């Protein structure tokens, strides 16, 4: 399954330089065959201190379940302005979510981290199933999640 979103400026309330350069970044999240219902995922950014900076994408349409994406929910305060226009269908077992965004170059190699929280109905919730620094060196290198994520990577 492929979702493409072009978010000029990323609209995540991060103070960015006025003449910043953007870079196309593709985030690929492959789920394990966990044998349950569709998974809800929150892809979001944190700063070097681990503080929430903004939402990249939410997989799962029913906002009543967003509270189970605990790291993201705490940071975003479940404010609809944080995810309006950045949502899609939940992802089922063994499937792949692919999202392409334009991110400001200032976010790369600056201490920011990409996190993925996951939750599945009647199964365990995983805060920071994936947590990886957003660096040039890390691009294209898959990492394994701690819960439902079999593989996560980002590419420039």
mmCIF file of N, CA and C in Angstrom, residues 28-150:
data_model
loop_
_atom_site.group_PDB
_atom_site.id
_atom_site.type_symbol
_atom_site.label_atom_id
_atom_site.label_comp_id
_atom_site.label_asym_id
_atom_site.label_seq_id
_atom_site.Cartn_x
_atom_site.Cartn_y
_atom_site.Cartn_z
ATOM 1 N N UNK A 28 9.233 4.000 5.031
ATOM 2 C CA UNK A 28 8.667 2.695 4.717
ATOM 3 C C UNK A 28 8.589 1.878 6.000
ATOM 4 N N UNK A 29 7.365 1.485 6.357
ATOM 5 C CA UNK A 29 7.129 0.713 7.574
ATOM 6 C C UNK A 29 6.459 -0.598 7.194
ATOM 7 N N UNK A 30 7.162 -1.701 7.386
ATOM 8 C CA UNK A 30 6.634 -3.028 7.086
ATOM 9 C C UNK A 30 6.251 -3.707 8.400
ATOM 10 N N UNK A 31 5.026 -4.210 8.461
ATOM 11 C CA UNK A 31 4.560 -4.865 9.683
ATOM 12 C C UNK A 31 4.815 -6.368 9.655
ATOM 13 N N UNK A 32 4.974 -6.933 10.838
ATOM 14 C CA UNK A 32 5.079 -8.380 11.002
ATOM 15 C C UNK A 32 3.735 -9.023 10.670
ATOM 16 N N UNK A 33 3.741 -10.305 10.453
ATOM 17 C CA UNK A 33 2.499 -11.081 10.361
ATOM 18 C C UNK A 33 2.102 -11.451 11.794
ATOM 19 N N UNK A 34 1.437 -10.526 12.477
ATOM 20 C CA UNK A 34 1.129 -10.704 13.895
ATOM 21 C C UNK A 34 -0.217 -11.386 14.127
ATOM 22 N N UNK A 35 -1.036 -11.550 13.085
ATOM 23 C CA UNK A 35 -2.267 -12.317 13.203
ATOM 24 C C UNK A 35 -3.411 -11.624 13.916
ATOM 25 N N UNK A 36 -3.455 -10.314 13.922
ATOM 26 C CA UNK A 36 -4.551 -9.599 14.575
ATOM 27 C C UNK A 36 -5.207 -8.623 13.628
ATOM 28 N N UNK A 37 -6.025 -7.747 14.211
ATOM 29 C CA UNK A 37 -6.705 -6.703 13.446
ATOM 30 C C UNK A 37 -5.700 -5.705 12.891
ATOM 31 N N UNK A 38 -6.201 -4.762 12.101
ATOM 32 C CA UNK A 38 -5.359 -3.720 11.535
ATOM 33 C C UNK A 38 -4.671 -2.890 12.607
ATOM 34 N N UNK A 39 -3.467 -2.477 12.318
ATOM 35 C CA UNK A 39 -2.673 -1.698 13.274
ATOM 36 C C UNK A 39 -2.878 -0.204 13.055
ATOM 37 N N UNK A 40 -2.862 0.520 14.150
ATOM 38 C CA UNK A 40 -2.815 1.981 14.123
ATOM 39 C C UNK A 40 -1.356 2.356 14.329
ATOM 40 N N UNK A 41 -0.874 3.309 13.544
ATOM 41 C CA UNK A 41 0.511 3.767 13.647
ATOM 42 C C UNK A 41 0.527 5.281 13.707
ATOM 43 N N UNK A 42 1.450 5.809 14.485
ATOM 44 C CA UNK A 42 1.722 7.247 14.489
ATOM 45 C C UNK A 42 3.201 7.413 14.170
ATOM 46 N N UNK A 43 3.508 8.119 13.080
ATOM 47 C CA UNK A 43 4.880 8.495 12.744
ATOM 48 C C UNK A 43 5.015 9.957 13.124
ATOM 49 N N UNK A 44 6.019 10.266 13.935
ATOM 50 C CA UNK A 44 6.179 11.639 14.413
ATOM 51 C C UNK A 44 7.637 11.953 14.686
ATOM 52 N N UNK A 45 7.917 13.234 14.856
ATOM 53 C CA UNK A 45 9.278 13.706 15.123
ATOM 54 C C UNK A 45 9.413 14.168 16.563
ATOM 55 N N UNK A 46 10.591 13.900 17.124
ATOM 56 C CA UNK A 46 10.966 14.473 18.412
ATOM 57 C C UNK A 46 12.276 15.231 18.222
ATOM 58 N N UNK A 47 12.556 16.151 19.146
ATOM 59 C CA UNK A 47 13.819 16.876 19.081
ATOM 60 C C UNK A 47 14.904 16.075 19.794
ATOM 61 N N UNK A 48 16.089 16.644 19.910
ATOM 62 C CA UNK A 48 17.233 15.949 20.515
ATOM 63 C C UNK A 48 16.973 15.551 21.964
ATOM 64 N N UNK A 49 16.089 16.292 22.651
ATOM 65 C CA UNK A 49 15.770 15.991 24.048
ATOM 66 C C UNK A 49 14.597 15.012 24.171
ATOM 67 N N UNK A 50 14.056 14.555 23.037
ATOM 68 C CA UNK A 50 12.946 13.618 23.065
ATOM 69 C C UNK A 50 11.578 14.271 23.149
ATOM 70 N N UNK A 51 11.518 15.589 22.996
ATOM 71 C CA UNK A 51 10.248 16.304 23.052
ATOM 72 C C UNK A 51 9.535 16.239 21.702
ATOM 73 N N UNK A 52 8.249 15.994 21.752
ATOM 74 C CA UNK A 52 7.419 15.929 20.548
ATOM 75 C C UNK A 52 7.559 17.211 19.738
ATOM 76 N N UNK A 53 7.736 17.059 18.408
ATOM 77 C CA UNK A 53 7.860 18.209 17.524
ATOM 78 C C UNK A 53 6.759 18.278 16.481
ATOM 79 N N UNK A 54 6.203 17.131 16.071
ATOM 80 C CA UNK A 54 5.124 17.179 15.096
ATOM 81 C C UNK A 54 4.809 15.821 14.507
ATOM 82 N N UNK A 55 3.611 15.734 13.956
ATOM 83 C CA UNK A 55 3.099 14.514 13.354
ATOM 84 C C UNK A 55 3.498 14.438 11.891
ATOM 85 N N UNK A 56 3.976 13.278 11.473
ATOM 86 C CA UNK A 56 4.256 13.026 10.069
ATOM 87 C C UNK A 56 3.075 12.313 9.412
ATOM 88 N N UNK A 57 2.525 11.305 10.089
ATOM 89 C CA UNK A 57 1.420 10.545 9.519
ATOM 90 C C UNK A 57 0.755 9.709 10.604
ATOM 91 N N UNK A 58 -0.573 9.523 10.499
ATOM 92 C CA UNK A 58 -1.327 8.618 11.365
ATOM 93 C C UNK A 58 -2.025 7.602 10.465
ATOM 94 N N UNK A 59 -1.790 6.323 10.716
ATOM 95 C CA UNK A 59 -2.486 5.251 10.007
ATOM 96 C C UNK A 59 -3.583 4.741 10.923
ATOM 97 N N UNK A 60 -4.821 4.937 10.505
ATOM 98 C CA UNK A 60 -5.991 4.563 11.292
ATOM 99 C C UNK A 60 -6.952 5.731 11.343
ATOM 100 N N UNK A 61 -8.167 5.520 10.927
ATOM 101 C CA UNK A 61 -9.125 6.615 10.763
ATOM 102 C C UNK A 61 -9.921 6.960 12.019
ATOM 103 N N UNK A 62 -10.100 6.042 12.960
ATOM 104 C CA UNK A 62 -10.965 6.293 14.122
ATOM 105 C C UNK A 62 -10.166 6.939 15.251
ATOM 106 N N UNK A 63 -10.394 8.225 15.443
ATOM 107 C CA UNK A 63 -9.611 8.986 16.423
ATOM 108 C C UNK A 63 -9.812 8.502 17.858
ATOM 109 N N UNK A 64 -10.886 7.789 18.126
ATOM 110 C CA UNK A 64 -11.098 7.304 19.501
ATOM 111 C C UNK A 64 -10.007 6.307 19.917
ATOM 112 N N UNK A 65 -9.300 5.724 18.944
ATOM 113 C CA UNK A 65 -8.232 4.775 19.262
ATOM 114 C C UNK A 65 -6.849 5.427 19.336
ATOM 115 N N UNK A 66 -6.744 6.695 19.003
ATOM 116 C CA UNK A 66 -5.444 7.367 18.978
ATOM 117 C C UNK A 66 -4.781 7.402 20.354
ATOM 118 N N UNK A 67 -5.578 7.368 21.416
ATOM 119 C CA UNK A 67 -4.996 7.397 22.766
ATOM 120 C C UNK A 67 -4.076 6.210 23.022
ATOM 121 N N UNK A 68 -4.236 5.134 22.243
ATOM 122 C CA UNK A 68 -3.380 3.955 22.407
ATOM 123 C C UNK A 68 -1.991 4.144 21.791
ATOM 124 N N UNK A 69 -1.810 5.198 21.025
ATOM 125 C CA UNK A 69 -0.497 5.561 20.471
ATOM 126 C C UNK A 69 0.119 6.529 21.472
ATOM 127 N N UNK A 70 0.518 6.006 22.622
ATOM 128 C CA UNK A 70 0.743 6.800 23.831
ATOM 129 C C UNK A 70 1.820 7.871 23.745
ATOM 130 N N UNK A 71 2.952 7.588 23.145
ATOM 131 C CA UNK A 71 3.999 8.615 23.048
ATOM 132 C C UNK A 71 3.541 9.776 22.189
ATOM 133 N N UNK A 72 2.964 9.443 21.034
ATOM 134 C CA UNK A 72 2.433 10.472 20.149
ATOM 135 C C UNK A 72 1.256 11.204 20.800
ATOM 136 N N UNK A 73 0.347 10.459 21.432
ATOM 137 C CA UNK A 73 -0.836 11.056 22.054
ATOM 138 C C UNK A 73 -0.438 12.067 23.126
ATOM 139 N N UNK A 74 0.550 11.723 23.933
ATOM 140 C CA UNK A 74 0.996 12.649 24.978
ATOM 141 C C UNK A 74 1.599 13.904 24.360
ATOM 142 N N UNK A 75 2.426 13.737 23.348
ATOM 143 C CA UNK A 75 3.073 14.888 22.724
ATOM 144 C C UNK A 75 2.116 15.770 21.952
ATOM 145 N N UNK A 76 1.208 15.162 21.209
ATOM 146 C CA UNK A 76 0.269 15.924 20.373
ATOM 147 C C UNK A 76 -0.924 16.430 21.170
ATOM 148 N N UNK A 77 -1.084 15.892 22.371
ATOM 149 C CA UNK A 77 -2.237 16.195 23.224
ATOM 150 C C UNK A 77 -3.549 15.852 22.514
ATOM 151 N N UNK A 78 -3.454 14.958 21.528
ATOM 152 C CA UNK A 78 -4.600 14.515 20.739
ATOM 153 C C UNK A 78 -5.362 15.684 20.118
ATOM 154 N N UNK A 79 -4.647 16.746 19.853
ATOM 155 C CA UNK A 79 -5.220 17.935 19.233
ATOM 156 C C UNK A 79 -5.439 17.654 17.742
ATOM 157 N N UNK A 80 -6.681 17.715 17.259
ATOM 158 C CA UNK A 80 -6.939 17.434 15.842
ATOM 159 C C UNK A 80 -6.098 18.278 14.885
ATOM 160 N N UNK A 81 -5.706 19.461 15.280
ATOM 161 C CA UNK A 81 -4.859 20.299 14.423
ATOM 162 C C UNK A 81 -3.505 19.641 14.170
ATOM 163 N N UNK A 82 -3.093 18.722 15.027
ATOM 164 C CA UNK A 82 -1.821 18.023 14.876
ATOM 165 C C UNK A 82 -1.875 16.912 13.833
ATOM 166 N N UNK A 83 -3.078 16.442 13.497
ATOM 167 C CA UNK A 83 -3.156 15.334 12.549
ATOM 168 C C UNK A 83 -4.160 15.545 11.420
ATOM 169 N N UNK A 84 -4.890 16.629 11.410
ATOM 170 C CA UNK A 84 -5.814 16.894 10.306
ATOM 171 C C UNK A 84 -5.067 16.852 8.977
ATOM 172 N N UNK A 85 -5.568 16.073 8.048
ATOM 173 C CA UNK A 85 -4.948 15.959 6.733
ATOM 174 C C UNK A 85 -3.746 15.037 6.686
ATOM 175 N N UNK A 86 -3.407 14.413 7.813
ATOM 176 C CA UNK A 86 -2.235 13.531 7.878
ATOM 177 C C UNK A 86 -2.635 12.129 8.311
ATOM 178 N N UNK A 87 -3.799 11.670 7.871
ATOM 179 C CA UNK A 87 -4.286 10.363 8.297
ATOM 180 C C UNK A 87 -4.661 9.499 7.098
ATOM 181 N N UNK A 88 -4.638 8.197 7.332
ATOM 182 C CA UNK A 88 -5.041 7.231 6.321
ATOM 183 C C UNK A 88 -5.548 5.982 7.005
ATOM 184 N N UNK A 89 -5.863 4.971 6.246
ATOM 185 C CA UNK A 89 -6.396 3.716 6.769
ATOM 186 C C UNK A 89 -5.377 3.009 7.658
ATOM 187 N N UNK A 90 -5.903 2.172 8.570
ATOM 188 C CA UNK A 90 -5.002 1.344 9.365
ATOM 189 C C UNK A 90 -4.297 0.367 8.427
ATOM 190 N N UNK A 91 -3.221 -0.233 8.920
ATOM 191 C CA UNK A 91 -2.406 -1.141 8.118
ATOM 192 C C UNK A 91 -2.567 -2.550 8.679
ATOM 193 N N UNK A 92 -2.825 -3.509 7.818
ATOM 194 C CA UNK A 92 -3.059 -4.868 8.298
ATOM 195 C C UNK A 92 -1.756 -5.661 8.409
ATOM 196 N N UNK A 93 -1.855 -6.740 9.127
ATOM 197 C CA UNK A 93 -0.740 -7.642 9.401
ATOM 198 C C UNK A 93 0.017 -7.999 8.126
ATOM 199 N N UNK A 94 1.337 -7.845 8.167
ATOM 200 C CA UNK A 94 2.196 -8.219 7.048
ATOM 201 C C UNK A 94 2.249 -7.223 5.906
ATOM 202 N N UNK A 95 1.548 -6.114 6.005
ATOM 203 C CA UNK A 95 1.500 -5.115 4.931
ATOM 204 C C UNK A 95 2.541 -4.023 5.162
ATOM 205 N N UNK A 96 2.693 -3.148 4.163
ATOM 206 C CA UNK A 96 3.678 -2.079 4.207
ATOM 207 C C UNK A 96 3.010 -0.724 4.014
ATOM 208 N N UNK A 97 3.406 0.228 4.812
ATOM 209 C CA UNK A 97 2.976 1.618 4.683
ATOM 210 C C UNK A 97 4.153 2.414 4.136
ATOM 211 N N UNK A 98 3.923 3.113 3.035
ATOM 212 C CA UNK A 98 4.979 3.909 2.417
ATOM 213 C C UNK A 98 4.444 5.331 2.260
ATOM 214 N N UNK A 99 5.144 6.293 2.856
ATOM 215 C CA UNK A 99 4.725 7.693 2.849
ATOM 216 C C UNK A 99 5.890 8.551 2.372
ATOM 217 N N UNK A 100 5.612 9.473 1.474
ATOM 218 C CA UNK A 100 6.638 10.398 0.998
ATOM 219 C C UNK A 100 6.239 11.814 1.371
ATOM 220 N N UNK A 101 7.161 12.520 2.024
ATOM 221 C CA UNK A 101 6.943 13.891 2.483
ATOM 222 C C UNK A 101 8.109 14.771 2.071
ATOM 223 N N UNK A 102 7.875 16.033 1.984
ATOM 224 C CA UNK A 102 8.964 17.003 1.843
ATOM 225 C C UNK A 102 9.297 17.513 3.231
ATOM 226 N N UNK A 103 10.525 17.243 3.681
ATOM 227 C CA UNK A 103 10.979 17.697 4.994
ATOM 228 C C UNK A 103 12.052 18.755 4.818
ATOM 229 N N UNK A 104 12.043 19.717 5.696
ATOM 230 C CA UNK A 104 13.053 20.752 5.672
ATOM 231 C C UNK A 104 14.420 20.141 5.963
ATOM 232 N N UNK A 105 15.429 20.529 5.201
ATOM 233 C CA UNK A 105 16.791 20.024 5.416
ATOM 234 C C UNK A 105 17.293 20.282 6.832
ATOM 235 N N UNK A 106 16.786 21.328 7.476
ATOM 236 C CA UNK A 106 17.228 21.661 8.830
ATOM 237 C C UNK A 106 16.870 20.569 9.839
ATOM 238 N N UNK A 107 15.917 19.705 9.518
ATOM 239 C CA UNK A 107 15.518 18.625 10.424
ATOM 240 C C UNK A 107 16.483 17.436 10.371
ATOM 241 N N UNK A 108 17.239 17.329 9.299
ATOM 242 C CA UNK A 108 18.146 16.194 9.092
ATOM 243 C C UNK A 108 19.505 16.509 9.698
ATOM 244 N N UNK A 109 20.069 15.536 10.410
ATOM 245 C CA UNK A 109 21.367 15.679 11.084
ATOM 246 C C UNK A 109 21.336 16.783 12.140
ATOM 247 N N UNK A 110 20.169 17.007 12.751
ATOM 248 C CA UNK A 110 20.035 18.070 13.751
ATOM 249 C C UNK A 110 19.651 17.533 15.126
ATOM 250 N N UNK A 111 19.661 16.212 15.276
ATOM 251 C CA UNK A 111 19.277 15.611 16.551
ATOM 252 C C UNK A 111 17.829 15.163 16.589
ATOM 253 N N UNK A 112 17.061 15.452 15.551
ATOM 254 C CA UNK A 112 15.672 14.994 15.504
ATOM 255 C C UNK A 112 15.621 13.478 15.337
ATOM 256 N N UNK A 113 14.556 12.900 15.852
ATOM 257 C CA UNK A 113 14.361 11.466 15.800
ATOM 258 C C UNK A 113 12.977 11.188 15.228
ATOM 259 N N UNK A 114 12.873 10.140 14.416
ATOM 260 C CA UNK A 114 11.589 9.661 13.925
ATOM 261 C C UNK A 114 11.148 8.538 14.852
ATOM 262 N N UNK A 115 9.909 8.634 15.323
ATOM 263 C CA UNK A 115 9.348 7.584 16.172
ATOM 264 C C UNK A 115 8.081 7.036 15.540
ATOM 265 N N UNK A 116 7.841 5.754 15.796
ATOM 266 C CA UNK A 116 6.628 5.092 15.341
ATOM 267 C C UNK A 116 6.018 4.389 16.545
ATOM 268 N N UNK A 117 4.820 4.837 16.938
ATOM 269 C CA UNK A 117 4.036 4.137 17.956
ATOM 270 C C UNK A 117 3.062 3.228 17.229
ATOM 271 N N UNK A 118 2.777 2.033 17.789
ATOM 272 C CA UNK A 118 1.847 1.103 17.165
ATOM 273 C C UNK A 118 0.850 0.572 18.195
ATOM 274 N N UNK A 119 -0.347 0.237 17.716
ATOM 275 C CA UNK A 119 -1.371 -0.361 18.575
ATOM 276 C C UNK A 119 -2.275 -1.237 17.716
ATOM 277 N N UNK A 120 -2.693 -2.373 18.270
ATOM 278 C CA UNK A 120 -3.619 -3.289 17.611
ATOM 279 C C UNK A 120 -4.686 -3.658 18.632
ATOM 280 N N UNK A 121 -5.960 -3.649 18.192
ATOM 281 C CA UNK A 121 -7.074 -3.962 19.086
ATOM 282 C C UNK A 121 -6.884 -5.324 19.739
ATOM 283 N N UNK A 122 -7.126 -5.364 21.051
ATOM 284 C CA UNK A 122 -7.021 -6.585 21.861
ATOM 285 C C UNK A 122 -5.608 -7.168 21.886
ATOM 286 N N UNK A 123 -4.624 -6.345 21.524
ATOM 287 C CA UNK A 123 -3.226 -6.765 21.602
ATOM 288 C C UNK A 123 -2.441 -5.636 22.262
ATOM 289 N N UNK A 124 -1.171 -5.808 22.413
ATOM 290 C CA UNK A 124 -0.307 -4.852 23.100
ATOM 291 C C UNK A 124 -0.109 -3.560 22.306
ATOM 292 N N UNK A 125 -0.023 -2.427 23.023
ATOM 293 C CA UNK A 125 0.355 -1.141 22.438
ATOM 294 C C UNK A 125 1.862 -0.992 22.573
ATOM 295 N N UNK A 126 2.504 -0.360 21.588
ATOM 296 C CA UNK A 126 3.962 -0.211 21.604
ATOM 297 C C UNK A 126 4.352 1.245 21.434
ATOM 298 N N UNK A 127 4.695 1.878 22.539
ATOM 299 C CA UNK A 127 5.226 3.236 22.481
ATOM 300 C C UNK A 127 6.645 3.147 21.930
ATOM 301 N N UNK A 128 6.957 3.980 20.941
ATOM 302 C CA UNK A 128 8.289 3.987 20.315
ATOM 303 C C UNK A 128 8.681 2.580 19.849
ATOM 304 N N UNK A 129 7.756 1.938 19.133
ATOM 305 C CA UNK A 129 8.063 0.644 18.496
ATOM 306 C C UNK A 129 9.348 0.814 17.686
ATOM 307 N N UNK A 130 9.480 1.987 17.046
ATOM 308 C CA UNK A 130 10.699 2.379 16.342
ATOM 309 C C UNK A 130 11.079 3.772 16.825
ATOM 310 N N UNK A 131 12.361 3.987 17.063
ATOM 311 C CA UNK A 131 12.901 5.308 17.394
ATOM 312 C C UNK A 131 14.284 5.392 16.763
ATOM 313 N N UNK A 132 14.414 6.215 15.686
ATOM 314 C CA UNK A 132 15.688 6.323 14.977
ATOM 315 C C UNK A 132 16.038 7.788 14.720
ATOM 316 N N UNK A 133 17.323 8.127 14.849
ATOM 317 C CA UNK A 133 17.745 9.486 14.516
ATOM 318 C C UNK A 133 17.537 9.762 13.030
ATOM 319 N N UNK A 134 17.128 10.972 12.704
ATOM 320 C CA UNK A 134 16.938 11.383 11.310
ATOM 321 C C UNK A 134 18.258 11.957 10.816
ATOM 322 N N UNK A 135 19.101 11.068 10.265
ATOM 323 C CA UNK A 135 20.441 11.460 9.841
ATOM 324 C C UNK A 135 20.708 11.040 8.402
ATOM 325 N N UNK A 136 21.657 11.697 7.785
ATOM 326 C CA UNK A 136 22.081 11.313 6.436
ATOM 327 C C UNK A 136 22.651 9.902 6.439
ATOM 328 N N UNK A 137 23.434 9.561 7.465
ATOM 329 C CA UNK A 137 24.042 8.232 7.556
ATOM 330 C C UNK A 137 23.006 7.127 7.729
ATOM 331 N N UNK A 138 21.870 7.426 8.364
ATOM 332 C CA UNK A 138 20.850 6.416 8.613
ATOM 333 C C UNK A 138 19.924 6.163 7.437
ATOM 334 N N UNK A 139 19.965 7.031 6.438
ATOM 335 C CA UNK A 139 19.070 6.890 5.283
ATOM 336 C C UNK A 139 19.317 5.569 4.575
ATOM 337 N N UNK A 140 18.235 4.873 4.244
ATOM 338 C CA UNK A 140 18.328 3.611 3.511
ATOM 339 C C UNK A 140 18.690 2.408 4.349
ATOM 340 N N UNK A 141 18.901 2.592 5.655
ATOM 341 C CA UNK A 141 19.287 1.481 6.525
ATOM 342 C C UNK A 141 18.082 1.021 7.337
ATOM 343 N N UNK A 142 17.562 -0.180 7.055
ATOM 344 C CA UNK A 142 16.390 -0.670 7.790
ATOM 345 C C UNK A 142 16.720 -1.003 9.240
ATOM 346 N N UNK A 143 15.737 -0.751 10.108
ATOM 347 C CA UNK A 143 15.841 -1.126 11.518
ATOM 348 C C UNK A 143 14.622 -1.966 11.864
ATOM 349 N N UNK A 144 14.767 -2.823 12.852
ATOM 350 C CA UNK A 144 13.688 -3.671 13.320
ATOM 351 C C UNK A 144 12.998 -2.994 14.490
ATOM 352 N N UNK A 145 11.668 -3.045 14.507
ATOM 353 C CA UNK A 145 10.914 -2.479 15.612
ATOM 354 C C UNK A 145 10.911 -3.400 16.822
ATOM 355 N N UNK A 146 10.306 -2.892 17.912
ATOM 356 C CA UNK A 146 10.222 -3.659 19.155
ATOM 357 C C UNK A 146 8.873 -4.347 19.335
ATOM 358 N N UNK A 147 7.937 -4.097 18.385
ATOM 359 C CA UNK A 147 6.591 -4.648 18.503
ATOM 360 C C UNK A 147 6.118 -5.211 17.185
ATOM 361 N N UNK A 148 5.213 -4.504 16.513
ATOM 362 C CA UNK A 148 4.623 -4.975 15.264
ATOM 363 C C UNK A 148 5.414 -4.604 14.022
ATOM 364 N N UNK A 149 6.412 -3.754 14.147
ATOM 365 C CA UNK A 149 7.183 -3.310 12.985
ATOM 366 C C UNK A 149 8.299 -4.306 12.687
ATOM 367 N N UNK A 150 8.199 -4.950 11.523
ATOM 368 C CA UNK A 150 9.245 -5.873 11.090
ATOM 369 C C UNK A 150 10.454 -5.090 10.597
#
